[in-house]
Coordinates of N, CA and C and ligand atoms in Angstrom, one line a residue:
X1 N 0.9 -1.2 0.0 CA 0.0 0.0 0.0 C 0.9 1.2 0.0
X2 N 0.7 2.0 -1.0 CA 1.4 3.4 -1.0 C 0.5 4.5 -0.7
X3 N 0.8 5.3 0.2 CA 0.0 6.4 0.7 C 0.6 7.7 0.5
X4 N -0.1 8.5 -0.3 CA 0.4 9.9 -0.5 C -0.1 10.7 0.7
X5 N 0.8 11.6 1.2 CA 0.4 12.4 2.3 C 0.8 13.8 2.1
X6 N 0.0 14.8 2.6 CA 0.4 16.2 2.5 C -0.4 17.0 3.5
X7 N 0.1 18.2 3.7 CA -0.5 19.0 4.8 C -0.1 20.5 4.5
X8 N -0.8 21.4 5.2 CA -0.3 22.8 5.2 C 0.4 23.1 6.5
X9 N 0.7 24.3 6.7 CA 1.5 24.7 7.9 C 0.8 24.5 9.2
X10 N -0.5 24.3 9.2 CA -1.2 24.1 10.4 C -1.0 22.7 10.9
X11 N -0.5 21.8 10.1 CA -0.6 20.4 10.4 C 0.8 19.7 10.2
X12 N 1.8 20.4 10.2 CA 3.1 19.7 10.0 C 3.5 18.7 11.1
X13 N 3.4 19.1 12.3 CA 3.7 18.2 13.4 C 2.8 16.9 13.4
X14 N 1.6 17.1 13.2 CA 0.6 15.9 13.2 C 1.0 15.1 11.9
X15 N 1.4 15.7 10.7 CA 1.7 14.9 9.6 C 2.8 14.0 9.8
X16 N 3.9 14.5 10.5 CA 5.0 13.6 10.8 C 4.7 12.5 11.7
X17 N 3.8 12.8 12.7 CA 3.3 11.7 13.6 C 2.6 10.6 12.8
X18 N 1.7 11.1 11.9 CA 0.9 10.2 11.1 C 1.8 9.4 10.1
X19 N 2.7 10.0 9.5 CA 3.6 9.4 8.5 C 4.4 8.2 9.3
X20 N 4.8 8.5 10.5 CA 5.5 7.5 11.3 C 4.6 6.4 11.6
X21 N 3.3 6.7 12.0 CA 2.3 5.7 12.4 C 2.0 4.8 11.2
X22 N 1.9 5.4 10.0 CA 1.5 4.6 8.8 C 2.7 3.7 8.4
X23 N 3.9 4.2 8.6 CA 5.1 3.4 8.2 C 5.2 2.2 9.2
X24 N 4.8 2.5 10.5 CA 4.9 1.4 11.4 C 3.9 0.3 11.1
X25 N 2.8 0.6 10.3 CA 1.9 -0.3 9.9 C 2.3 -1.0 8.6
X26 N 3.5 -0.6 8.1 CA 4.0 -1.3 6.8 C 3.6 -0.6 5.5
X27 N 3.0 0.6 5.6 CA 2.7 1.3 4.4 C 3.9 2.1 3.9
X28 N 4.0 2.2 2.6 CA 4.9 3.1 2.1 C 4.3 4.5 1.9
X29 N 5.0 5.5 2.5 CA 4.4 6.8 2.6 C 5.2 7.8 1.7
X30 N 4.4 8.4 0.7 CA 5.0 9.4 -0.2 C 4.6 10.8 0.3
X31 N 5.6 11.5 0.8 CA 5.4 12.8 1.5 C 5.5 13.9 0.4
X32 N 4.4 14.7 0.3 CA 4.3 15.8 -0.6 C 4.5 17.1 0.1
X33 N 4.8 17.1 1.4 CA 5.1 18.4 2.2 C 3.7 18.9 2.7
X34 N 3.7 20.1 3.2 CA 4.9 20.9 3.6 C 5.6 20.3 4.8
X35 N 6.9 20.6 4.9 CA 7.6 19.9 6.1 C 8.0 21.0 7.1
X36 N 7.5 22.3 6.9 CA 7.8 23.2 7.9 C 6.6 23.9 8.4
X37 N 6.7 24.9 9.3 CA 5.5 25.6 9.8 C 5.4 26.9 9.1
X38 N 6.1 27.2 8.0 CA 6.0 28.4 7.2 C 4.7 28.4 6.5
X39 N 4.1 29.6 6.5 CA 2.7 29.7 5.9 C 2.8 29.3 4.4
X40 N 1.8 28.5 4.1 CA 1.7 28.0 2.7 C 0.2 27.9 2.3
X41 N 0.0 27.4 1.1 CA -1.4 27.3 0.6 C -1.9 26.0 0.3
X42 N -2.9 25.6 1.2 CA -3.4 24.2 1.2 C -3.8 23.7 -0.2
X43 N -4.4 24.5 -1.2 CA -4.9 23.9 -2.4 C -3.8 23.2 -3.1
X44 N -2.5 23.7 -3.1 CA -1.5 23.0 -3.9 C -1.2 21.6 -3.4
X45 N -1.4 21.5 -2.0 CA -1.1 20.2 -1.4 C -2.2 19.2 -1.6
X46 N -3.5 19.7 -1.6 CA -4.6 18.9 -1.9 C -4.5 18.4 -3.3
X47 N -4.1 19.3 -4.3 CA -4.1 18.8 -5.7 C -3.0 17.8 -5.8
X48 N -1.8 18.0 -5.1 CA -0.8 17.1 -5.4 C -1.1 15.7 -4.9
X49 N -1.7 15.5 -3.8 CA -2.1 14.2 -3.4 C -3.3 13.6 -4.2
X50 N -4.2 14.5 -4.6 CA -5.3 14.1 -5.5 C -4.8 13.5 -6.8
X51 N -3.8 14.2 -7.3 CA -3.2 13.7 -8.6 C -2.4 12.4 -8.4
X52 N -1.7 12.4 -7.3 CA -1.0 11.1 -7.1 C -1.9 9.9 -6.9
X53 N -3.0 10.0 -6.3 CA -4.0 8.9 -6.1 C -4.6 8.5 -7.5
X54 N -5.1 9.6 -8.2 CA -5.8 9.3 -9.4 C -4.9 8.8 -10.5
X55 N -3.6 9.2 -10.5 CA -2.7 8.6 -11.5 C -2.2 7.2 -11.1
X56 N -2.4 6.8 -9.9 CA -1.9 5.5 -9.5 C -0.5 5.5 -8.8
X57 N 0.1 6.6 -8.7 CA 1.4 6.8 -8.1 C 1.2 6.3 -6.6
X58 N 0.0 6.6 -6.0 CA -0.3 6.2 -4.7 C -1.7 5.4 -4.8
X59 N -1.9 4.5 -3.8 CA -3.1 3.8 -3.7 C -4.2 4.7 -3.0
X60 N -3.8 5.3 -1.9 CA -4.7 6.1 -1.1 C -4.0 7.4 -0.7
X61 N -4.8 8.4 -0.2 CA -4.2 9.6 0.2 C -4.6 10.1 1.6
X62 N -3.8 10.8 2.2 CA -4.1 11.4 3.6 C -3.7 12.9 3.5
X63 N -4.7 13.7 3.9 CA -4.5 15.1 3.8 C -4.8 15.8 5.2
X64 N -4.0 16.7 5.5 CA -4.3 17.4 6.9 C -4.0 18.9 6.7
X65 N -5.0 19.6 7.2 CA -4.8 21.1 7.3 C -5.4 21.5 8.6
X66 N -5.7 22.7 8.8 CA -6.2 23.2 10.2 C -7.5 22.4 10.5
X67 N -8.4 22.4 9.5 CA -9.7 21.7 9.8 C -9.9 20.5 8.9
X68 N -9.1 20.3 7.9 CA -9.2 19.2 6.9 C -10.2 19.7 5.8
X69 N -10.8 20.8 5.9 CA -11.8 21.2 5.0 C -11.2 21.8 3.7
X70 N -10.4 22.8 3.8 CA -9.9 23.4 2.6 C -9.0 22.5 1.8
X71 N -8.2 21.7 2.3 CA -7.3 20.8 1.6 C -8.1 19.6 0.9
X72 N -9.2 19.2 1.6 CA -10.1 18.2 0.9 C -10.9 18.8 -0.2
X73 N -11.3 20.1 0.0 CA -12.1 20.7 -1.1 C -11.2 20.8 -2.4
X74 N -10.0 21.1 -2.1 CA -9.0 21.3 -3.3 C -8.8 19.9 -3.9
X75 N -8.6 18.9 -3.1 CA -8.3 17.5 -3.7 C -9.6 17.0 -4.5
X76 N -10.8 17.4 -3.9 CA -12.0 16.9 -4.6 C -12.2 17.6 -6.0
X77 N -11.4 18.6 -6.3 CA -11.5 19.2 -7.6 C -10.8 18.4 -8.7
X78 N -10.0 17.5 -8.2 CA -9.2 16.6 -9.1 C -10.1 15.4 -9.6
X79 N -10.3 15.2 -10.8 CA -11.3 14.3 -11.3 C -10.9 12.9 -10.8
X80 N -11.8 12.2 -10.2 CA -11.6 10.9 -9.7 C -11.3 10.8 -8.2
X81 N -11.2 12.0 -7.6 CA -10.9 12.0 -6.2 C -12.3 11.9 -5.4
X82 N -12.3 11.1 -4.4 CA -13.4 11.1 -3.4 C -12.8 11.3 -2.1
X83 N -12.6 12.5 -1.6 CA -11.9 12.8 -0.4 C -12.9 13.1 0.7
X84 N -12.7 12.5 1.8 CA -13.7 12.7 3.0 C -13.0 13.3 4.1
X85 N -13.7 14.3 4.7 CA -13.2 14.9 6.0 C -13.8 14.2 7.1
X86 N -12.9 13.8 8.1 CA -13.4 13.1 9.3 C -13.0 13.7 10.6
X87 N -13.8 13.7 11.5 CA -13.4 14.1 12.9 C -13.5 12.9 13.9
X88 N -14.0 11.8 13.2 CA -14.2 10.5 14.1 C -14.1 9.4 13.1
X89 N -14.0 8.1 13.6 CA -13.7 7.0 12.8 C -14.9 6.5 12.0
X90 N -16.1 6.7 12.5 CA -17.3 6.1 11.9 C -17.4 6.6 10.5
X91 N -17.2 7.9 10.3 CA -17.3 8.5 9.0 C -16.3 7.9 8.0
X92 N -15.1 7.7 8.5 CA -14.1 7.2 7.7 C -14.5 5.7 7.2
X93 N -15.0 4.9 8.2 CA -15.3 3.6 7.8 C -16.5 3.5 6.8
X94 N -17.6 4.3 7.0 CA -18.7 4.3 6.1 C -18.4 4.9 4.8
X95 N -17.5 5.9 4.8 CA -17.1 6.5 3.5 C -16.3 5.5 2.6
X96 N -15.6 4.6 3.2 CA -15.0 3.5 2.5 C -16.0 2.6 2.0
X97 N -16.9 2.1 2.9 CA -17.9 1.1 2.5 C -18.8 1.6 1.4
X98 N -19.3 2.8 1.5 CA -20.4 3.3 0.7 C -19.9 4.2 -0.5
X99 N -18.9 5.0 -0.2 CA -18.5 6.0 -1.1 C -17.2 5.7 -1.9
X100 N -16.5 4.6 -1.5 CA -15.3 4.2 -2.0 C -14.3 5.4 -1.9
X101 N -14.3 6.1 -0.8 CA -13.4 7.2 -0.6 C -12.0 6.8 -0.9
X102 N -11.2 7.7 -1.5 CA -9.8 7.3 -1.8 C -8.8 8.2 -1.1
X103 N -9.3 9.3 -0.4 CA -8.5 10.2 0.4 C -9.2 10.4 1.7
X104 N -8.5 10.3 2.8 CA -9.1 10.8 4.0 C -8.4 12.1 4.5
X105 N -9.2 13.0 5.0 CA -8.6 14.3 5.5 C -9.1 14.5 6.9
X106 N -8.3 15.2 7.7 CA -8.8 15.6 9.0 C -8.0 16.9 9.4
X107 N -8.4 17.5 10.5 CA -7.9 18.8 10.9 C -7.0 18.7 12.1
X108 N -5.8 19.3 12.0 CA -5.0 19.3 13.2 C -5.4 20.2 14.3
X109 N -6.4 21.1 14.0 CA -6.9 21.9 15.0 C -8.2 21.3 15.5
X110 N -8.6 20.2 15.0 CA -9.8 19.5 15.3 C -9.6 18.2 16.1
X111 N -8.7 17.4 15.6 CA -8.4 16.1 16.2 C -7.0 16.0 16.7
X112 N -6.8 15.2 17.7 CA -5.4 14.9 18.3 C -4.9 13.6 17.6
X113 N -3.7 13.2 17.9 CA -3.1 12.1 17.3 C -3.9 10.9 17.5
X114 N -4.4 10.6 18.8 CA -5.1 9.4 19.1 C -6.3 9.2 18.2
X115 N -7.1 10.4 18.0 CA -8.3 10.3 17.2 C -7.9 10.1 15.7
X116 N -6.8 10.8 15.3 CA -6.3 10.6 14.0 C -5.9 9.2 13.7
X117 N -5.3 8.4 14.6 CA -5.0 7.1 14.4 C -6.3 6.2 14.3
X118 N -7.3 6.6 15.1 CA -8.6 5.8 15.0 C -9.2 6.0 13.6
X119 N -9.1 7.2 13.1 CA -9.7 7.5 11.8 C -8.9 6.8 10.7
X120 N -7.5 6.8 10.8 CA -6.7 6.1 9.9 C -7.0 4.6 9.9
X121 N -7.1 4.0 11.0 CA -7.3 2.6 11.1 C -8.7 2.3 10.4
X122 N -9.7 3.0 10.7 CA -11.0 2.8 10.1 C -10.9 3.0 8.6
X123 N -10.2 3.9 8.1 CA -10.1 4.2 6.6 C -9.4 3.0 6.0
X124 N -8.2 2.6 6.6 CA -7.4 1.7 5.9 C -7.8 0.2 6.1
X125 N -8.5 0.0 7.1 CA -8.9 -1.4 7.4 C -10.4 -1.7 6.9
X126 N -11.0 -0.8 6.2 CA -12.3 -1.1 5.6 C -12.3 -1.2 4.2
X127 N -13.1 -2.1 3.6 CA -13.2 -2.2 2.2 C -14.5 -1.7 1.6
X128 N -14.4 -1.1 0.4 CA -15.6 -0.7 -0.3 C -16.5 -1.9 -0.6
X129 N -17.8 -1.7 -0.3 CA -18.8 -2.8 -0.5 C -19.2 -3.1 -1.9
X130 N -19.2 -2.1 -2.7 CA -19.6 -2.2 -4.1 C -21.1 -2.4 -4.2
X131 N -21.6 -3.3 -5.1 CA -23.0 -3.6 -5.2 C -23.8 -2.3 -5.4
X132 N -24.8 -2.1 -4.5 CA -25.8 -1.0 -4.8 C -25.1 0.3 -4.8
X133 N -23.9 0.4 -4.2 CA -23.3 1.7 -4.0 C -22.6 2.1 -5.3
X134 N -22.3 1.2 -6.3 CA -21.5 1.5 -7.5 C -22.3 2.4 -8.3
X135 N -23.6 2.2 -8.4 CA -24.4 3.0 -9.3 C -24.3 4.5 -8.9
X136 N -24.2 4.8 -7.6 CA -24.0 6.2 -7.1 C -22.6 6.7 -7.4
X137 N -21.7 5.8 -7.3 CA -20.3 6.3 -7.6 C -20.2 6.6 -9.1
X138 N -20.9 5.8 -9.9 CA -20.9 6.0 -11.4 C -21.6 7.4 -11.7
X139 N -22.6 7.7 -10.9 CA -23.3 9.0 -11.1 C -22.4 10.2 -10.8
X140 N -21.5 10.0 -9.8 CA -20.5 11.0 -9.5 C -19.5 11.2 -10.7
X141 N -19.1 10.0 -11.2 CA -18.2 10.1 -12.4 C -19.0 10.9 -13.6
X142 N -20.3 10.6 -13.7 CA -21.0 11.3 -14.7 C -21.1 12.8 -14.5
X143 N -21.1 13.2 -13.3 CA -21.1 14.7 -12.9 C -19.8 15.3 -13.5
X144 N -18.7 14.5 -13.2 CA -17.4 15.0 -13.6 C -17.3 15.1 -15.1
X145 N -17.9 14.2 -15.8 CA -17.9 14.2 -17.3 C -18.7 15.3 -17.8
X146 N -19.7 15.8 -17.1 CA -20.5 16.9 -17.6 C -19.9 18.3 -17.4
X147 N -18.8 18.4 -16.6 CA -18.2 19.7 -16.4 C -17.5 20.3 -17.6
Ligands
RB5_201 C1 -4.7 27.9 7.6 O1 -4.7 28.9 8.6 C2 -6.1 27.2 7.6 O2 -7.0 28.1 7.0 C3 -6.1 25.9 6.9 O3 -5.2 25.1 7.5 C4 -7.3 25.1 6.8 O4 -7.9 25.0 8.0 C5 -8.3 25.5 5.8 O5 -9.3 24.8 5.5

């Protein structure tokens, strides 16, 4: 499992904790930055991880900003991305089961490392159910094609 990860300046410390955690679980982590606390712009980081996932460079993505919102909105502009913002693990689990989410996002100003780990475990340990959900995923693809 290759995981693309990125963050803005609000989340650098949590990103490194998360990176180490994912590596301890055996995942290969591709870090797209930022690696400092210097002010930067979350859209570029959301786009980078979105493109890495859609291109197949990575299997899944993790995005962290202050709230998880801005960086996930940016990632969701990349065709084929289904990024979900979570502040608890149930949403992460259900978004994999029903929405086939391919990027999980959360906020460093919203969740601590323990909750982040629970969200990551739910996201990575859950499979997409397919079946009746695929028709709705296909409808999302159709929206993208109409843009
Ligand atoms: C940066 O201050 C903050 O706006 C950003 O991290 C994020 O929360 C945006 O959604």
